[in-house]
XYZ file of C-alpha atoms in Angstrom:
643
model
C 128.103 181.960 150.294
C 128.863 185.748 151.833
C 132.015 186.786 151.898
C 133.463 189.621 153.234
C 136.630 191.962 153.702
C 137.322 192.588 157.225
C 139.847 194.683 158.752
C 142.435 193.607 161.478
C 145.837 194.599 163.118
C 148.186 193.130 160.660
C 145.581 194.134 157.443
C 142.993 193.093 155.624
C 141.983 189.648 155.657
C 139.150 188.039 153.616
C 136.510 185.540 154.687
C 133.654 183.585 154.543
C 130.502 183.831 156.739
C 129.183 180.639 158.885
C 126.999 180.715 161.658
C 127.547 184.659 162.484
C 131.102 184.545 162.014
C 133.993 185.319 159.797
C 135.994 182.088 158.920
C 139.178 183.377 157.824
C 141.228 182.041 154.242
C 144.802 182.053 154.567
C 146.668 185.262 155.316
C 147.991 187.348 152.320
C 144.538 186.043 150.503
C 142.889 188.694 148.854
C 139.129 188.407 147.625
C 139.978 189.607 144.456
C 142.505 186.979 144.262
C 139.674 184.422 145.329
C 137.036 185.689 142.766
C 139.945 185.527 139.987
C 139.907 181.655 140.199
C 136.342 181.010 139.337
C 132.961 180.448 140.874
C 134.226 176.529 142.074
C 137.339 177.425 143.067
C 135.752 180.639 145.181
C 133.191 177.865 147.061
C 136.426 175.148 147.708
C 137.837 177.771 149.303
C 134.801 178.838 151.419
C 134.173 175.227 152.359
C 137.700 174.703 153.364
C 137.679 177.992 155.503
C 134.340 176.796 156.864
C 135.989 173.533 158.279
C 139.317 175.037 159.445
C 140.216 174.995 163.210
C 141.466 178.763 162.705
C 140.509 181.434 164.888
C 137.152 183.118 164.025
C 135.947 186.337 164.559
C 132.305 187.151 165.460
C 130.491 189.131 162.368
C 129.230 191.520 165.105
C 132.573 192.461 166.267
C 134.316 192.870 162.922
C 135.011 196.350 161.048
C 133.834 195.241 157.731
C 135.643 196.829 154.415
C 134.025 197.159 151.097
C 134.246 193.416 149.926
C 136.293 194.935 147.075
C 138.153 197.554 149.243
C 139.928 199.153 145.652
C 138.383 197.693 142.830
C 140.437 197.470 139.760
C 136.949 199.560 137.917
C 134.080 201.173 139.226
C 131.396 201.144 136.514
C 127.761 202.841 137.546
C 124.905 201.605 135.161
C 121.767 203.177 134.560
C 119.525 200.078 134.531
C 116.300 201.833 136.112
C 114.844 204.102 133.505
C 112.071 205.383 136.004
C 114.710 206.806 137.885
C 115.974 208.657 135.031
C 112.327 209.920 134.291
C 111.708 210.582 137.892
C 115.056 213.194 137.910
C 113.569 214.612 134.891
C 110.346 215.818 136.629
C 112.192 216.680 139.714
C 114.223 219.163 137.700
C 110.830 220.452 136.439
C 111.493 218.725 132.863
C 109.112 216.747 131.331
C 109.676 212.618 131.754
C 110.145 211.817 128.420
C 113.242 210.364 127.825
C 115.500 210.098 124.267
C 115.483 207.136 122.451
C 119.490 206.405 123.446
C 118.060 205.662 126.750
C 116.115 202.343 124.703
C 119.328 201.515 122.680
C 121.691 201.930 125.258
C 122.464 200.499 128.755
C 124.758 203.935 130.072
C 126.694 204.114 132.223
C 129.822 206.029 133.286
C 133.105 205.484 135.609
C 133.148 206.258 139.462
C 136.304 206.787 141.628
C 137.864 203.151 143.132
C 139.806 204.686 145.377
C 136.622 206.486 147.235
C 135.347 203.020 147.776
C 134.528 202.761 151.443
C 132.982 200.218 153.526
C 129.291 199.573 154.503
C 129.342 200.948 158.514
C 132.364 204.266 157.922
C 131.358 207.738 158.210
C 130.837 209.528 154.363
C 132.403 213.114 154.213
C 129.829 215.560 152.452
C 132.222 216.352 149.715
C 133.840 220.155 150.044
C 131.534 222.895 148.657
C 128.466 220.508 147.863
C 125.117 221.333 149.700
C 122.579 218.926 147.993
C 124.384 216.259 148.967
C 122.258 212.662 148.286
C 122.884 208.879 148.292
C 121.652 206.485 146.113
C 120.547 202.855 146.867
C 121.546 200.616 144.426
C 122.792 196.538 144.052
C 126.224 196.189 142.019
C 127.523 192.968 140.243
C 131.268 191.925 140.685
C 132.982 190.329 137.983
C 134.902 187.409 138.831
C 137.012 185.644 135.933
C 137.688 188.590 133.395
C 136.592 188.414 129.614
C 136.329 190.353 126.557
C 133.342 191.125 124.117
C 130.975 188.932 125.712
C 127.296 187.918 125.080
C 124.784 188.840 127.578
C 124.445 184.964 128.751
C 128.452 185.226 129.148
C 128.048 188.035 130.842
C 126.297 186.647 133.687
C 128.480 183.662 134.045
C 131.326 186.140 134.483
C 129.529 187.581 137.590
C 131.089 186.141 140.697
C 128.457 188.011 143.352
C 126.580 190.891 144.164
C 126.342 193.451 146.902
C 124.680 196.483 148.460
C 126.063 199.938 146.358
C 125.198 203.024 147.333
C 126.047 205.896 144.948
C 126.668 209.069 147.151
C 126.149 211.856 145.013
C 126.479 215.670 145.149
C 123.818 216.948 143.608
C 124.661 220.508 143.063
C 128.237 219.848 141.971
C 126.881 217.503 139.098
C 124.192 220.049 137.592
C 126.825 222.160 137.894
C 128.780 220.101 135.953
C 126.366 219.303 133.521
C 127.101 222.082 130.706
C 130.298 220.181 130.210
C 128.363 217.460 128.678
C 131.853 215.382 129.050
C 130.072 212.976 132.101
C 130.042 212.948 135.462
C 133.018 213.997 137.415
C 133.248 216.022 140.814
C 129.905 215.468 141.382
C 130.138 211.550 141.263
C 133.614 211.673 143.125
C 132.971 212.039 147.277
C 132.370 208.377 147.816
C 130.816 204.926 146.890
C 129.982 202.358 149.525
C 130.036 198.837 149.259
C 129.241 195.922 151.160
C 128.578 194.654 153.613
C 128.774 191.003 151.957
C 129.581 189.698 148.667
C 127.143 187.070 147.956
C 127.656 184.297 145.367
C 124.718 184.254 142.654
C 124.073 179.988 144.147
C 122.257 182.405 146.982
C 120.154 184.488 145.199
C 118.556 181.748 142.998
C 115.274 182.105 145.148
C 115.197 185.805 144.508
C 115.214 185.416 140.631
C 112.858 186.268 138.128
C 112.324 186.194 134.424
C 116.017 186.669 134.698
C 116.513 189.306 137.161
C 116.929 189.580 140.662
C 113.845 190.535 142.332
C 115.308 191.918 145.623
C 113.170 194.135 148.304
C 114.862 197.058 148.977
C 114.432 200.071 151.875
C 116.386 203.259 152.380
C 115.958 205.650 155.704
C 117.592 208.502 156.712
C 117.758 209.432 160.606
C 114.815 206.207 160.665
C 112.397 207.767 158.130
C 111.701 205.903 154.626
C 112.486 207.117 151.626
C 111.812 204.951 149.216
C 110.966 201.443 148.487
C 111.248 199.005 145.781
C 112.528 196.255 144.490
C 115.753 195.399 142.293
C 112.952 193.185 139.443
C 112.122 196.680 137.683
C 115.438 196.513 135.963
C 115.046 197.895 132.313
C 118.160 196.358 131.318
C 119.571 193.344 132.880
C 123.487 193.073 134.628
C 124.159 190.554 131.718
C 123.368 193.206 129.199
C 125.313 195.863 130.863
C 128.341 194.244 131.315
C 128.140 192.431 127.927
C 127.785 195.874 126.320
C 130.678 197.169 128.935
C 132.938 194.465 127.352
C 133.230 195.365 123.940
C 136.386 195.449 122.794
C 137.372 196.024 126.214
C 138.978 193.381 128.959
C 137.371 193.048 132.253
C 138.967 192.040 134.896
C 138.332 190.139 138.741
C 137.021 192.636 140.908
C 135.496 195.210 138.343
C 132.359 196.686 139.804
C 128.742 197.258 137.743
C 126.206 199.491 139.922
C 122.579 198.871 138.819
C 121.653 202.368 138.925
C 119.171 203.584 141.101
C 115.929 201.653 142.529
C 113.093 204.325 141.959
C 111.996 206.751 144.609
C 115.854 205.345 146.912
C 117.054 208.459 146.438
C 116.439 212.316 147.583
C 116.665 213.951 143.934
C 113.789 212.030 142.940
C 111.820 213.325 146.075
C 112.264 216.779 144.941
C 109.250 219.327 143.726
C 110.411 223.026 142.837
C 105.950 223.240 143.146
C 105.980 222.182 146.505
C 109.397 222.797 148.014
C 108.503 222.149 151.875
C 107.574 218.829 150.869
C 111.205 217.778 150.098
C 112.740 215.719 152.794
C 116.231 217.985 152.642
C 119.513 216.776 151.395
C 121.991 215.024 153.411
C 123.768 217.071 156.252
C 126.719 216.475 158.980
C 125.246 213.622 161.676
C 122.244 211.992 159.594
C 122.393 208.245 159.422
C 121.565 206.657 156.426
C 120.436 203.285 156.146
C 120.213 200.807 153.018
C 118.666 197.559 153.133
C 118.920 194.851 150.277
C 116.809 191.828 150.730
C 119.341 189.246 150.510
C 122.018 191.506 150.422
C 122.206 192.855 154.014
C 122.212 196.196 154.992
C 124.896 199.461 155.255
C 124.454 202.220 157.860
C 126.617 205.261 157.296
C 126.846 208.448 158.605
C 127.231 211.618 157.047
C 130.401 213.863 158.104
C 130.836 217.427 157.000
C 134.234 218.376 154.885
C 136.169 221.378 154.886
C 135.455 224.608 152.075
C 137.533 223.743 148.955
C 140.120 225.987 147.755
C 138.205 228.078 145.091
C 139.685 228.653 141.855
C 139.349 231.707 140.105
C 137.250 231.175 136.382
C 138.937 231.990 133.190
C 137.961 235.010 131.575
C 134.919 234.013 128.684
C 135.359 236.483 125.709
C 131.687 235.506 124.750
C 130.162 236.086 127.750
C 128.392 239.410 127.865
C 129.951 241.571 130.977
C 127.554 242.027 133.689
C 125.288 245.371 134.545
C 127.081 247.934 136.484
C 125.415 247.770 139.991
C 125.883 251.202 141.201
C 123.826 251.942 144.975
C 123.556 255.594 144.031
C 121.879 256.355 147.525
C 123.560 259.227 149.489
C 124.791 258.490 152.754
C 125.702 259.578 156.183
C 128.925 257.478 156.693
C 131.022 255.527 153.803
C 129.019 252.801 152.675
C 131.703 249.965 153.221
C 131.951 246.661 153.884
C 132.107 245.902 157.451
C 131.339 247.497 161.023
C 130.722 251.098 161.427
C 129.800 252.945 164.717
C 126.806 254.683 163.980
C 126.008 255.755 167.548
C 127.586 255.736 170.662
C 128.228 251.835 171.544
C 125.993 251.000 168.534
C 127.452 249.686 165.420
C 126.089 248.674 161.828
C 127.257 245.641 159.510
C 127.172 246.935 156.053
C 127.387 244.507 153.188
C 127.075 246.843 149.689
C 125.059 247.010 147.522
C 122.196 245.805 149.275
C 120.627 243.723 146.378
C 119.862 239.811 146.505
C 121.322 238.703 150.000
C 123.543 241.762 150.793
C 121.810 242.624 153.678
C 122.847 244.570 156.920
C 122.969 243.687 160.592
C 123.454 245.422 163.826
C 124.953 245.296 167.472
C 124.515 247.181 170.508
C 126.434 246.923 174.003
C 125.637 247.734 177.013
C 127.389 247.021 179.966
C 128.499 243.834 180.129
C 126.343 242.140 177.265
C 125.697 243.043 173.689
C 122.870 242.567 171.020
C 122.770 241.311 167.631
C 120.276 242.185 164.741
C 120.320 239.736 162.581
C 122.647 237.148 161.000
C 123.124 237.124 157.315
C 122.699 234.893 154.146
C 125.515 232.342 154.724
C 127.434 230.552 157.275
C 130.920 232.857 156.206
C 128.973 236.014 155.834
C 128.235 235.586 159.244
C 131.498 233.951 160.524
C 133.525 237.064 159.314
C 130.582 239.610 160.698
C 130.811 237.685 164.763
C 134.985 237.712 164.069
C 134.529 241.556 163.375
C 132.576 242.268 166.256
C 134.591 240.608 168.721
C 136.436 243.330 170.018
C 133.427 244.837 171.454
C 131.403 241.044 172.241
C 134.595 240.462 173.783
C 134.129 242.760 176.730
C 130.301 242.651 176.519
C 129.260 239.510 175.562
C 126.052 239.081 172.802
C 123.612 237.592 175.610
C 120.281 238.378 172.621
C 119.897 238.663 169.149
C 116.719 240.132 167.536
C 115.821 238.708 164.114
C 113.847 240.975 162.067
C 112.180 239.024 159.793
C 111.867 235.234 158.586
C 113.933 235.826 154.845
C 117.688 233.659 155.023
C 119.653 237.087 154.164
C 118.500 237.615 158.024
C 118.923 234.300 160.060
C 121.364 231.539 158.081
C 123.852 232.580 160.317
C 121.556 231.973 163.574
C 123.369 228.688 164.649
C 126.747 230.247 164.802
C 125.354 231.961 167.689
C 126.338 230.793 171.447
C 123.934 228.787 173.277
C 123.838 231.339 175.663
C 122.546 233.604 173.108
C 118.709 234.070 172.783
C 117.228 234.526 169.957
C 114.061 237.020 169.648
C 111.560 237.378 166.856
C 107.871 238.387 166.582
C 105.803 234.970 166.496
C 104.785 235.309 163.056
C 108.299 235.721 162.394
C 108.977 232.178 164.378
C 106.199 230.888 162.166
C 107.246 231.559 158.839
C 110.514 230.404 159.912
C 109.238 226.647 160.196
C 108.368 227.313 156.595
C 111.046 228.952 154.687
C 112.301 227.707 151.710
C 115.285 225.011 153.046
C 118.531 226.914 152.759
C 120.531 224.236 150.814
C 117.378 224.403 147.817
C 118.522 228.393 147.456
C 121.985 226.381 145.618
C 119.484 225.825 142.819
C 120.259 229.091 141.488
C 123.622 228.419 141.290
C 123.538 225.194 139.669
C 120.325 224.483 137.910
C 119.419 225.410 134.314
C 116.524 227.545 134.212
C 116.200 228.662 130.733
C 116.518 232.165 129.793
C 116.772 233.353 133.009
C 119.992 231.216 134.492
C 122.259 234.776 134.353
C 119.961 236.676 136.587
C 119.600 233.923 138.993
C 123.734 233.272 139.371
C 124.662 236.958 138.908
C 121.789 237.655 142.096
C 122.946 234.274 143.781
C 126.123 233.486 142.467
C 128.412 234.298 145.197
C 126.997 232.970 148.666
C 127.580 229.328 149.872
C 124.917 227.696 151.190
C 126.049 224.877 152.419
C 125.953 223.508 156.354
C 123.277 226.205 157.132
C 121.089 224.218 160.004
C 117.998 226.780 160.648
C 117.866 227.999 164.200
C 114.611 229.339 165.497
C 114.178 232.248 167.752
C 114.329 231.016 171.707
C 111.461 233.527 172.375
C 108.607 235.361 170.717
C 106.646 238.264 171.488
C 103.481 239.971 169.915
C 103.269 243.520 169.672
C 106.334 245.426 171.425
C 108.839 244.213 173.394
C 111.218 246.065 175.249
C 114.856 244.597 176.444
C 117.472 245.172 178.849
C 120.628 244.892 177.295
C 123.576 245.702 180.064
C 121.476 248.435 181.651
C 120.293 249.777 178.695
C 116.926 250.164 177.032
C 116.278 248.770 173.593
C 112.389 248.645 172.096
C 111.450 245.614 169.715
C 108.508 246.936 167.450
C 106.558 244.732 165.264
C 105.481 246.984 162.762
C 104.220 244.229 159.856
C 103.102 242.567 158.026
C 104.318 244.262 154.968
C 107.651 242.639 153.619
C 107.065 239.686 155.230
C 104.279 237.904 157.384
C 106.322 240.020 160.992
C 108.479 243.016 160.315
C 110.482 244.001 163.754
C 112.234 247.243 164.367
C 114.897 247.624 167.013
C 115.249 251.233 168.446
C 117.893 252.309 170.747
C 116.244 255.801 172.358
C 119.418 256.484 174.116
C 121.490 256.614 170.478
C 118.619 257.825 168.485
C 119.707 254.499 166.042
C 116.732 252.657 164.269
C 117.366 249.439 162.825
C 114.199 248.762 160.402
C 115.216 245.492 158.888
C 113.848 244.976 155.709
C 111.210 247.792 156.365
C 114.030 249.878 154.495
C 115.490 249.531 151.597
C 118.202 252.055 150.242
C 118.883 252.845 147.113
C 117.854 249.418 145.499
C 113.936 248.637 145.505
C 111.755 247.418 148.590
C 109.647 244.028 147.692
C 106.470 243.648 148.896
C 106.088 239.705 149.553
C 103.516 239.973 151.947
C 101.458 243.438 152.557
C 99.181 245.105 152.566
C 101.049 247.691 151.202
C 99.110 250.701 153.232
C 100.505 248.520 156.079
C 104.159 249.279 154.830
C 103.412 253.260 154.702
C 101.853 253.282 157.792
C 104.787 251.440 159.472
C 107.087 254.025 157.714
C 105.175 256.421 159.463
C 105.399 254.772 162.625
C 109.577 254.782 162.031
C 109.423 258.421 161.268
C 107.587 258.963 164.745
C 110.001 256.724 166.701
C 112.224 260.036 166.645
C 115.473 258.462 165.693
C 117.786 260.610 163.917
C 120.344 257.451 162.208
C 118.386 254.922 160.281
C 120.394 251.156 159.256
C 118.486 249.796 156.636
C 118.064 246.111 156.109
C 119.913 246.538 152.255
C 121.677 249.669 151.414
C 123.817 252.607 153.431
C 122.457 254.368 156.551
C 120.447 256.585 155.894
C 117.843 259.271 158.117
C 114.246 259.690 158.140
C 114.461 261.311 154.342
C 115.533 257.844 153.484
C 112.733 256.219 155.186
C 110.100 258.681 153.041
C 111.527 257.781 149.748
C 110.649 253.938 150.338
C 107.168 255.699 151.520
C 107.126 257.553 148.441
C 107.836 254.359 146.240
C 105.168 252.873 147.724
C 102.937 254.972 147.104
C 103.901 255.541 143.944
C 103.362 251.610 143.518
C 100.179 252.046 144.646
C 99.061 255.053 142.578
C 100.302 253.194 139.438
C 98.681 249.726 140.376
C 95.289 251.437 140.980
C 95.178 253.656 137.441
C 96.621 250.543 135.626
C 93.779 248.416 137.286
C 91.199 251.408 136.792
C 91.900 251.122 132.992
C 91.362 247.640 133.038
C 94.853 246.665 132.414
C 95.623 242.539 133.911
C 98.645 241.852 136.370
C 101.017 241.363 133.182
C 100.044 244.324 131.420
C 100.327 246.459 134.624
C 103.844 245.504 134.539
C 104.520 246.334 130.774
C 102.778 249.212 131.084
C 104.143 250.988 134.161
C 105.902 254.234 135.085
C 108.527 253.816 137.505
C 109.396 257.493 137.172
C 112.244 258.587 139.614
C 112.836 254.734 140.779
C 113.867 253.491 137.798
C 117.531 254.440 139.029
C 117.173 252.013 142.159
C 118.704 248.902 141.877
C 116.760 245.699 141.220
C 114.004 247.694 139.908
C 112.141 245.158 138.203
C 110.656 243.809 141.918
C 107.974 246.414 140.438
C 106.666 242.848 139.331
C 106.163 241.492 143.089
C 104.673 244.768 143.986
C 102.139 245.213 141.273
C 100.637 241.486 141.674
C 100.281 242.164 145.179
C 98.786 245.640 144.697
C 96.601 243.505 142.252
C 95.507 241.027 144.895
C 94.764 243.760 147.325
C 92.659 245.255 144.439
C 90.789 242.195 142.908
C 91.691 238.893 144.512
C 89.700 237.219 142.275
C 90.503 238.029 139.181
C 94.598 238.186 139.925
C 95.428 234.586 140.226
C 98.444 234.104 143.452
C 101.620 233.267 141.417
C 103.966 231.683 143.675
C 107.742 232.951 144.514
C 109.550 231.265 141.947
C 107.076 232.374 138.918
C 107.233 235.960 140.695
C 111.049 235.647 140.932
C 111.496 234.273 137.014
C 108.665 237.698 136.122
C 111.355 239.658 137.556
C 114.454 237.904 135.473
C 112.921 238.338 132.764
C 112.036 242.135 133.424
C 115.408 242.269 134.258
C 117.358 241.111 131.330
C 114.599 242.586 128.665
């Protein structure tokens, strides 16, 4: 039989299923109540609802509850051990697992009171961005027991039915140091449904003693994963058996199977090949489970509010961070927030221009405004637009020019209007479609990455990267492009490659303002991810020439054209370094042991010599200097950094 919890004006009623429709038991009948009784009792009552004359109500039309809508226990079982091995690799660990997984059948306690039902909307729980579900089949007890055998064990079950283990991802790696078991990170939700079905049904589906159930999960209509229940390690009967030691279980507690291989997103993630990860869960994607036998859930996926933050105790063994100190003069108080740096021109300034404390830009003209650039996170950006409203107010942002493809620069693109268009080179656009997903930059927050973890959440630490939904530039140019903002001129230059793939400068003539994006870099250390480097000092040269008199730098204060020849002079510096290194014969990694960093050594994040070398290496001998990708450039520079 299927059975199911259905909702209706007066409450929840239970009921059994029959040609497409609910057949109702008696009112004030709970399922719980029902399973309680037994296996024959549960089927008398099914046949006697089946054969009533009372009122049905058509399966389609009903809004179905979990089967168990508050479970007296909610215990999630790691049955699968692939899926255990598969997490491993996806965390970049290697698959072997310890022998407790063998001796053991884990598992660990979810929330009942998050239990919710197999077609209601899941909230993405507050401050999580790798949010993930997990298909999964649970068993329901029905008559309780204590300390029983695994053949017990399965007599106790009552039915089974479609579990799906939402889990935020972040939150629980986060969590992980605590080595106590899961907790916020386990908490948001747990689905259920949408019918309990009575083992009598599943007979077909059984082999060598386990249910061997196809299984599907989509999101938005794409697979996932596949698989099938039969590659149970350990069995439900062993589980609960080992649950019930010393320990009474009751009608209505819950046993998840753990996850079916590959019916999940973790498992789907590759720190090697990042673009090839499907994306966690965000607001409006549909997620679908399907359990042969079972039926199916379809959810969608809500956003949540920001939690309340708390502030962290104070660790006496913790070793107190590195003074950051921008020690860059500059022409106007480097402060957080907007500064007019021109007349109807204005700079965003977010000290101290390391790791994602970049700087953006507006300019009005008569009725309409323009933006440069968005920042790293959706509140960065939130409390830059708030800011700028008393000008956008009275000249409303009608463009917004996007320097470059790095997040620091264009999170914040979809709190824009509409109306707004966005405009980037094309190689800009390009990259764009390629950047690292925003959500995976949480990985520096939460993951364990060795040695280097305190470089990673002292650089990363404080942005939020949840909800960010890329937004691509509206329209692309090549070469120059000049717009007319209100009546007034501004010039879009693309002066890259050299940081990145497109580096555009905005010049307003009329203010004698130059924004350079991440061509500058102020007082902390410019990072060559792209090149050539001659490229950069040429289009240095080419800011120089523009005229312009006030410089805003991508990261750091604003600054002149003397500012824009020390990042000239760094270069070159980089470059004379690079080529007498290479000259002696030095490799890429004793280049970076061995070199002088002279007068820059002062600049913050100083150790991106390590980017700059290996791509002053490349330019020099592509051959013989292996490309390292970002993350083993990023982890050279922790490592620099903390030596």
């Amino acid at each position: 039989m299927r059975w199911v919890t259905y909702a209706t004006d007066t409450g929840d009623r239970a009921g059994v299923i029959g040609d497409d429709r609910i057949h109702p038991v008696a009112p004030g009948v709970s399922l719980v109540e029902l399973i309680g009784r037994g296996a024959e009792e549960l089927r008398a009552a099914g046949e006697e609802a089946l054969a009533s004359r009372a009122h049905t109500v058509p399966l389609a039309e009903a809004r179905l509850r979990a089967p168990i809508p508050r479970p007296p226990s909610v215990r999630d079982c790691l049955c699968f051990l692939d899926h255990m091995r598969n997490c491993r690799q996806a965390a970049g660990r290697p698959r072997t697992l310890e022998d407790a997984w063998y001796e053991i059948p884990a598992f660990y306690f979810a929330c009942p009171s998050t239990v919710v039902g197999p077609y209601d909307d899941v909230p993405i729980p507050p401050g999580s961005a790798w949010f993930d579900f997990e298909l999964e089949i649970a068993a329901v007890i029905g008559p309780g027991g204590r300390d029983l055998t695994p053949e017990q064990a399965e007599r106790h079950i009552i039915g089974y039915t479609v579990y799906n283990d939402w889990s935020a991802r972040d939150l629980q790696l986060r969590e992980a140091p605590l080595a106590i078991g899961q907790a916020k990170g386990k908490d948001g939700a747990t689905t259920l449904g949408p019918f309990l079905v009575t083992p009598d049904e599943l007979e077909p589906y059984r082999r060598d003693g386990l249910l061997a159930l196809r299984v599907e999960a989509t999101v938005n209509g794409r697979t996932i994963g596949t698989g099938s229940t039969g590659a149970m390690d350990w069995s439900f009967g062993e589980v609960v058996s080992y649950a019930s030691r010393g320990v009474d279980l009751v009608p209505g507690d819950v046993f998840g199977s753990g996850t079916v291989p590959g019916c999940c997103l973790v498992e789907h993630l590759s720190l090697a090949e990042p673009a090839a990860f499907p994306g966690w869960l965000r607001d409006g994607d549909v997620v679908e489970l399907t359990v042969e036998g079972l039926g199916s859930t379809r959810q969608s996926v809500r956003a949540s509010a920001a939690p309340y933050r708390l502030a962290p105790r104070h660790n006496p063994d913790r070793r107190p961070a590195r003074p950051r100190v921008n020690r860059a003069s500059s022409r106007l108080p480097y402060t957080r927030g907007l500064h007019e740096v021109g007349a109807g021109v204005w700079a965003w300034l977010l000290p101290d221009g390391g790791y994602g404390w970049s700087n953006a830009g507006l300019v009005a003209g008569q009725g309409a405004s323009l933006l440069v650039d968005t920042l790293f996170d959706l509140p960065l950006t939130a409390e830059m637009l708030d800011a700028m409203r008393a000008v956008t107010d009275r000249h409303p942002l009608t463009h917004a020019v996007i320097t470059h493809s790095n997040g620091d620069h264009t999170h914040g693109n979809q709190l824009l209007g509409e109306h707004v268009r966005i405009v980037s080179a094309e190689a800009t656009c390009a990259e764009m479609r390629h950047e690292l997903p925003p959500e995976l930059m949480a990985a520096a927050q939460v993951m364990d990455l060795g040695p280097v973890t305190p470089y990673f959440r002292e650089r990363f630490g404080a942005f939020d990267f949840g909800g960010i939904h890329p937004r691509l530039p509206d329209l692309t140019y090549d070469g120059e492009l000049v717009l007319d903002v209100g009546g007034r001129e501004v010039r879009v230059t693309n002066l890259g490659p050299a940081h990145t793939g497109a580096d555009s400068v905005v010049h307003v003539p009329d203010a004698g303002v130059l924004f350079a994006g991440d061509l500058l870099f102020v007082g902390c250390t410019p990072i060559v991810w792209s090149g050539p480097i001659a490229n950069w000092i040429a289009a240095c040269d080419a800011m120089i020439a523009t005229g312009a008199e006030t410089i805003v730098p991508g990261h750091g204060p604003v600054t002149d054209p003397d500012g824009i020849r020390a990042v000239r002079g760094y270069l070159a510096h980089v470059v004379e370094q690079a080529d007498a290194a290479h000259a002696r014969g030095l490799s890429f990694a004793e280049a970076v042991r061995a070199v002088d960093l002279g007068e820059y050594a002062t600049w913050l994040d100083s150790e991106r010599i390590v980017v700059n070398l290996h791509r002053r290496y490349r330019e020099l001998d592509p051959t013989g200097t292996p490309e390292q990708g970002q993350l083993a450039l990023m982890a050279m520079m922790a490592e620099r950094a903390l030596s």
